[in-house]
XYZ file of C-alpha atoms in Angstrom:
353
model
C -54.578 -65.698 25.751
C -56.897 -64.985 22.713
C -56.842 -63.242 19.780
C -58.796 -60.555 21.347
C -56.230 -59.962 24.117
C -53.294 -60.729 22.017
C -54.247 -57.345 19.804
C -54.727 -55.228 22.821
C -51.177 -56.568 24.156
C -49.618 -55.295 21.255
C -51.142 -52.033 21.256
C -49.714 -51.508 25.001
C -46.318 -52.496 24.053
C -46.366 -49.951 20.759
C -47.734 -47.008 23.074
C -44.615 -48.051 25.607
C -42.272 -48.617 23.041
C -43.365 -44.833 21.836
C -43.057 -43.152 25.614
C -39.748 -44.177 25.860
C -38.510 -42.814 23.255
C -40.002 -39.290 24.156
C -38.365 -39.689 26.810
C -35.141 -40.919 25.727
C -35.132 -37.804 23.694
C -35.741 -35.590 26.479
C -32.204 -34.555 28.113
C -30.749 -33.101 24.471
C -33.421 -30.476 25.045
C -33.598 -29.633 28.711
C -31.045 -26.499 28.334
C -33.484 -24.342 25.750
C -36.838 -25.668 26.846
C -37.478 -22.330 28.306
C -35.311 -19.868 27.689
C -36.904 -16.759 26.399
C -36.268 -14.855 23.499
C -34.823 -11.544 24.027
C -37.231 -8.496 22.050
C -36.277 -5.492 20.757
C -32.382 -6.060 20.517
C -29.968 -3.723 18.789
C -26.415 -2.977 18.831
C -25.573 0.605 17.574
C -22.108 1.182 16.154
C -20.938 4.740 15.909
C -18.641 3.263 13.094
C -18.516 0.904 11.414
C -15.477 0.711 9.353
C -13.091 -2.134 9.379
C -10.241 -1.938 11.560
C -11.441 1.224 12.977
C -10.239 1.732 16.591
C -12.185 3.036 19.553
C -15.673 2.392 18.019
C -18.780 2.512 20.612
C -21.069 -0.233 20.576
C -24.310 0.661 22.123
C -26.452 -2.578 22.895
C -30.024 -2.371 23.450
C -32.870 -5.183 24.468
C -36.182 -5.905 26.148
C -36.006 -8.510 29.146
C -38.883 -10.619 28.350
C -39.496 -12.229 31.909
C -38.586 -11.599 35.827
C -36.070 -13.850 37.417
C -32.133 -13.552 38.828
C -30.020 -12.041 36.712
C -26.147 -11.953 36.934
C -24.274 -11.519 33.746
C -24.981 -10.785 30.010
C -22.933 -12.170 27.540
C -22.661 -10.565 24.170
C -20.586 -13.044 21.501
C -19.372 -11.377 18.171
C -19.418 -14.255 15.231
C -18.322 -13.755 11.434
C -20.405 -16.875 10.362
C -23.616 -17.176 12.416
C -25.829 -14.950 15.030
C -27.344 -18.578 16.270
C -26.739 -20.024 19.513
C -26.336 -23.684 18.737
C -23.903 -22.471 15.696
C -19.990 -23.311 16.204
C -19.359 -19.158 16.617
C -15.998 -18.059 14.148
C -14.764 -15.481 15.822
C -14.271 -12.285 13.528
C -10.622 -11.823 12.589
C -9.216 -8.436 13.629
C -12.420 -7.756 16.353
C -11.470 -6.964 19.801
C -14.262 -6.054 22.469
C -12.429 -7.465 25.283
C -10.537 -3.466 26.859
C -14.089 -2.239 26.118
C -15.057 -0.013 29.197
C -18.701 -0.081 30.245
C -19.967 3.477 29.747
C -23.123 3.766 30.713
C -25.926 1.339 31.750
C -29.739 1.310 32.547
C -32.503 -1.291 33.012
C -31.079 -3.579 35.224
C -27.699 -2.114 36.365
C -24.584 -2.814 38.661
C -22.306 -4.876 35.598
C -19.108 -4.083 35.159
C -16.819 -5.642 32.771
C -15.405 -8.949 33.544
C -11.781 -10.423 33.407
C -12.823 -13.520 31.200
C -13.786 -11.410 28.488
C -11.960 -12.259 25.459
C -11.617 -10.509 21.686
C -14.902 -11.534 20.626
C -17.204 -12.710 23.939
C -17.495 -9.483 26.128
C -19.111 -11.052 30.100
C -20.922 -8.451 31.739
C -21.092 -9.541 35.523
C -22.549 -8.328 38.853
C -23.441 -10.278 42.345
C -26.759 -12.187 41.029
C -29.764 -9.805 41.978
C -33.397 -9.869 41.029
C -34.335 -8.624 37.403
C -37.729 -7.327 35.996
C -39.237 -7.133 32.570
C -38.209 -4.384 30.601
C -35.471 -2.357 28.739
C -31.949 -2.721 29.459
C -29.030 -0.082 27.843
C -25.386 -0.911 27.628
C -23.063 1.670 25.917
C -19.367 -0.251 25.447
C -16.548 2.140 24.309
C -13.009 0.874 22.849
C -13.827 -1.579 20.635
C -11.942 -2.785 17.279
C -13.850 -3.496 14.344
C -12.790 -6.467 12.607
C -9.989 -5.992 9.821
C -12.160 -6.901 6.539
C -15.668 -5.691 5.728
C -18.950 -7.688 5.727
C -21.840 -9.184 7.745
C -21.117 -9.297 11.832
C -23.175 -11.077 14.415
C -24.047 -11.215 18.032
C -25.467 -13.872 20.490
C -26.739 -12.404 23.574
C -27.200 -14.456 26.641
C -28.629 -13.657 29.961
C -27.605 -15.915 32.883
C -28.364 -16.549 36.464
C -25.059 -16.871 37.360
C -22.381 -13.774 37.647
C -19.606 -15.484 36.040
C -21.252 -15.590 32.607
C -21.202 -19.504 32.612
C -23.947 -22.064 32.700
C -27.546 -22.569 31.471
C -29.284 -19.275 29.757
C -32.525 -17.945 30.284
C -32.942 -15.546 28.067
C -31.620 -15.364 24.405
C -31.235 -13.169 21.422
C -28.968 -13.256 17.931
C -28.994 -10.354 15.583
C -26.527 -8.917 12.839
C -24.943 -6.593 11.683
C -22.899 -4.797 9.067
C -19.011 -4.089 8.743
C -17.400 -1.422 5.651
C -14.836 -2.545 4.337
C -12.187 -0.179 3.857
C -12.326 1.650 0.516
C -9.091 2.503 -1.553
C -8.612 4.656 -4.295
C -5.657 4.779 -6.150
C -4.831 6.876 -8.935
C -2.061 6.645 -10.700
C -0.415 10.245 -12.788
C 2.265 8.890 -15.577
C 5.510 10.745 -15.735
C 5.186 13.358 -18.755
C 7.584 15.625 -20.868
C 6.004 17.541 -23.544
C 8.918 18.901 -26.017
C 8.709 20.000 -29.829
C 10.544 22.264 -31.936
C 9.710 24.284 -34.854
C 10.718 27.246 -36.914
C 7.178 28.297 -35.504
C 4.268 26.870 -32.972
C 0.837 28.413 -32.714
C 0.525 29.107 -28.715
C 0.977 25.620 -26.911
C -0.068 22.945 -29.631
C 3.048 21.239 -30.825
C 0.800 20.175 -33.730
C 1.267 23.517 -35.197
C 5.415 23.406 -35.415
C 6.450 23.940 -38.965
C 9.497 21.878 -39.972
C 12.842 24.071 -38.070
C 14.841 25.261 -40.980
C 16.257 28.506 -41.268
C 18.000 29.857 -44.657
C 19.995 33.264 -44.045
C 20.556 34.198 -47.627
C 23.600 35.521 -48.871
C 26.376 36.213 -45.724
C 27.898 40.071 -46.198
C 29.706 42.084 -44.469
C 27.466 44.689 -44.168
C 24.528 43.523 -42.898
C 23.697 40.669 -39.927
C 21.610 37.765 -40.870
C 19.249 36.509 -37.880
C 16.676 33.331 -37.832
C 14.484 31.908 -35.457
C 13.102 28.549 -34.193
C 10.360 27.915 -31.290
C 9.848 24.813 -28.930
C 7.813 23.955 -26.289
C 8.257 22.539 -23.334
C 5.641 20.897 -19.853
C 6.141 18.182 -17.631
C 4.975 17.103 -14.494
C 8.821 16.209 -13.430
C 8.766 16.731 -9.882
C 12.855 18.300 -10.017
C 11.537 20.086 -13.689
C 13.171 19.857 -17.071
C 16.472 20.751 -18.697
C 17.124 21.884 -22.431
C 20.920 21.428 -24.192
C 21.419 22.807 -27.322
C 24.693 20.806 -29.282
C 26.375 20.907 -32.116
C 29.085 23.124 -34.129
C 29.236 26.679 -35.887
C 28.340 27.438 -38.997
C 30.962 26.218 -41.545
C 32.194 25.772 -45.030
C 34.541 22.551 -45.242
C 37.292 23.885 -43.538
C 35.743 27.343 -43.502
C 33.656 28.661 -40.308
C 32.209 31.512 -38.604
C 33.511 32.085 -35.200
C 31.132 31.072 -32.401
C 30.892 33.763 -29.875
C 32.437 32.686 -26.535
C 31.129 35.223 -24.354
C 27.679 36.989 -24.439
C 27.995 39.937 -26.539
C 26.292 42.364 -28.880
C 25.662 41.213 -32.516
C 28.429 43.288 -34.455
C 28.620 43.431 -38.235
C 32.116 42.985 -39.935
C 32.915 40.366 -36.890
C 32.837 36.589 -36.972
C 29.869 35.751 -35.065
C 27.594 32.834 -34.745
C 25.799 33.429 -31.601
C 21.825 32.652 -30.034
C 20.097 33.839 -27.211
C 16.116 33.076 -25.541
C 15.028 37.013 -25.521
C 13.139 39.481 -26.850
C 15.958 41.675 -28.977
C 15.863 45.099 -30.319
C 19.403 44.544 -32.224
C 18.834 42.755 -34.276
C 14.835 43.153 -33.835
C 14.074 39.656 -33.458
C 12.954 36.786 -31.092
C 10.672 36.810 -27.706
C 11.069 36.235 -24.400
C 9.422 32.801 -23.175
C 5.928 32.751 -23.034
C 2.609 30.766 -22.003
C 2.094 29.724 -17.885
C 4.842 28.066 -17.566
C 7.632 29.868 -14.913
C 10.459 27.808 -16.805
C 13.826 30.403 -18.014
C 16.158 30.716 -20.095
C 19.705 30.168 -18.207
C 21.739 33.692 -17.759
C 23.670 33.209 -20.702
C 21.103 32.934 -23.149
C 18.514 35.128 -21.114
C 19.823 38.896 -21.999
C 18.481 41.284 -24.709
C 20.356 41.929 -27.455
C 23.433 39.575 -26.012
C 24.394 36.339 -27.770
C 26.515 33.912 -27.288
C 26.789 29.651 -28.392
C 28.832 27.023 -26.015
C 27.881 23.524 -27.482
C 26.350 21.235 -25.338
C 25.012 23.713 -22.322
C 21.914 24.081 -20.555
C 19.979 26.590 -22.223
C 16.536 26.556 -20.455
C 14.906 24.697 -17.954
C 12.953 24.861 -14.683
C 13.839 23.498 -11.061
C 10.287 22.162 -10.712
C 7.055 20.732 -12.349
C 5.797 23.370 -15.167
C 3.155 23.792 -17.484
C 3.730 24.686 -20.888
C 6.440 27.254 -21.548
C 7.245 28.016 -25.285
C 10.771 29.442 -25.746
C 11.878 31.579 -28.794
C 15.741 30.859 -29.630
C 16.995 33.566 -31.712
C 20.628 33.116 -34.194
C 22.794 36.010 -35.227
C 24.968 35.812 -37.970
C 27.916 38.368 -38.733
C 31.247 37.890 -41.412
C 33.983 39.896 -41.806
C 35.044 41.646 -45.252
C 37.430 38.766 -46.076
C 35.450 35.328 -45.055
C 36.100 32.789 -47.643
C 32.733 32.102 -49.734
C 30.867 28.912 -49.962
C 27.395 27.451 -48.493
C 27.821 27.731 -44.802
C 25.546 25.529 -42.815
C 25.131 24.057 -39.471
C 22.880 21.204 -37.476
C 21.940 21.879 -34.054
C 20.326 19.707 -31.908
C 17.916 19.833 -29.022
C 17.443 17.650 -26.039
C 14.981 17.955 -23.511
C 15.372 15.954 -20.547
C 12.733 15.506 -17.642
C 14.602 15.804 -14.248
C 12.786 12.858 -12.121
């Protein structure tokens, strides 16, 4: 052979060598070759917040060519709305007790028993199919448990049990809420000052709470005042104790009054009450829009009395501010000893959670 035919030999074995491998690659294709894109596709949600139950997925698309059509298959994905995509199916979702509500187009499905959570088959006897719009309203279904991008393949097949080679095909996405949580957290408050006085509800105001009587006499009662305030958002309310002792002089003291009674000059009396009083003329009864009380044995005009350690005002539920005015009483007899008579009394308030 010459040179001549030698070159033209080799060209004919290159253009073989090049056919066969078209056609070696020809078999990994054969399935897609001519399937169709589907136009026009849609899937409505009528909500589309995660985990929501009993959400209507209405699923719209235009047939793009005439053949035999048996069942549509509509695959929910988390990761991919393509068809040669390994499909994750979207934790939580669960089409498969969807009922078929309505339908139009190309009609006779009904929902078949290889449906799973996430790849709904929509079968009928294979029947002829035109080009055109097809409608499929699917109640029932779960949305998947976390928020975020959803997708759908949708196939259309020959065959009724929603198996084998496609002819038509269309992906699309869509979107998924996540569930939104507020919380809000309210702190536990109590609000409590004392002072000899406090401008309306502003424990800013309280003046330091000391009281000086003056001289004691026989003739005439000494009274005093202090003020505190009191708010919380306790759901069982507050409580306020008064504690400590009489007024005394080393071994010396004033009688505390044991039982509410009236201030009486000449007696031994160291008494207090939460009211406004006439007799003496001194104190108020609580204030501000609060509805806390005094208890009933600090609560009555013109009545005193002193146990140390009791309850002396409170309220059985959450309050706004309530100022009290605590009123003391003061009364000696002819014959008490002399000296500097004094007393400390404390005040807890107490928040009943």
């Amino acid at each position: 052979m010459g040179a001549r035919a030698r070159k033209i030999a080799s060209k004919l074995v290159q253009i073989c060598l090049v056919a066969s491998l078209l056609i070696a690659a020809g078999p990994f294709a054969v399935q897609h070759a001519f399937a169709a894109q589907i136009q026009l596709r849609s899937i409505t949600i009528s909500d589309n917040q995660a985990q929501h139950t009993g959400v209507t997925y209405n699923t719209r698309f235009f047939i793009p060519t005439a053949g035999t059509l048996g069942s549509i298959e509509i695959t929910f994905c988390d990761n991919s709305p393509l068809e040669d995509d390994v499909c994750n199916a979207p934790a939580g979702f669960d089409i498969s007790h969807a009922a078929l509500n309505t339908q139009s187009g190309q009609t006779g499905f009904s929902v078949s028993g290889t449906s799973t959570a996430n790849d709904l088959v929509l079968t009928r006897p294979p029947a002829g199919n035109g080009i055109g719009m097809a409608n499929y309203v699917l109640t029932g279904v779960k949305n998947p448990d976390t928020g975020g991008p959803l997708f759908a393949r949708i196939f259309l097949r020959s065959t009724s049990a929603g198996t084998g080679p496609y002819d038509n095909f269309g992906g699309l996405a869509l979107s998924i809420l996540g569930l939104l949580s507020i919380n809000l957290e309210v702190p536990p408050y109590l609000i409590f000052c004392i002072g000899e006085n406090i401008t309306g509800t502003d424990c800013t105001t309280a003046t330091e709470p000391f009281s000086d009587l003056g001289d004691l006499s026989s003739g005439v009662t000494r009274a005093a005042q202090h003020q505190f305030l009191v708010a919380t958002n306790a759901q069982n309310g507050y409580s306020v104790f008064a504690s400590g002792g009489t007024m005394s002089s080393g071994n010396n003291t004033i009688h505390a009054m044991a039982a509410p009674g009236p201030s009486l000059k000449g007696a031994s009396q160291f008494g207090m009450n939460l009211a406004a009083n006439t007799n003496p003329a001194i104190g108020q009864d609580p204030q501000g829009p609060g509805i806390g009380a005094a208890t009933s044995n600090y609560n009555q005009q013109n009545r005193f009395y002193f146990n140390s350690g009791e309850r002396i005002a409170g309220s059985a539920t959450s309050d706004n501010y309530r100022k009290y005015t605590v009123s003391y009483v003061v009364n000696v007899p002819p014959d008490q000893p002399g000296g500097v008579y004094s007393t400390t009394l404390t005040y807890t308030g107490l928040a009943n959670f």
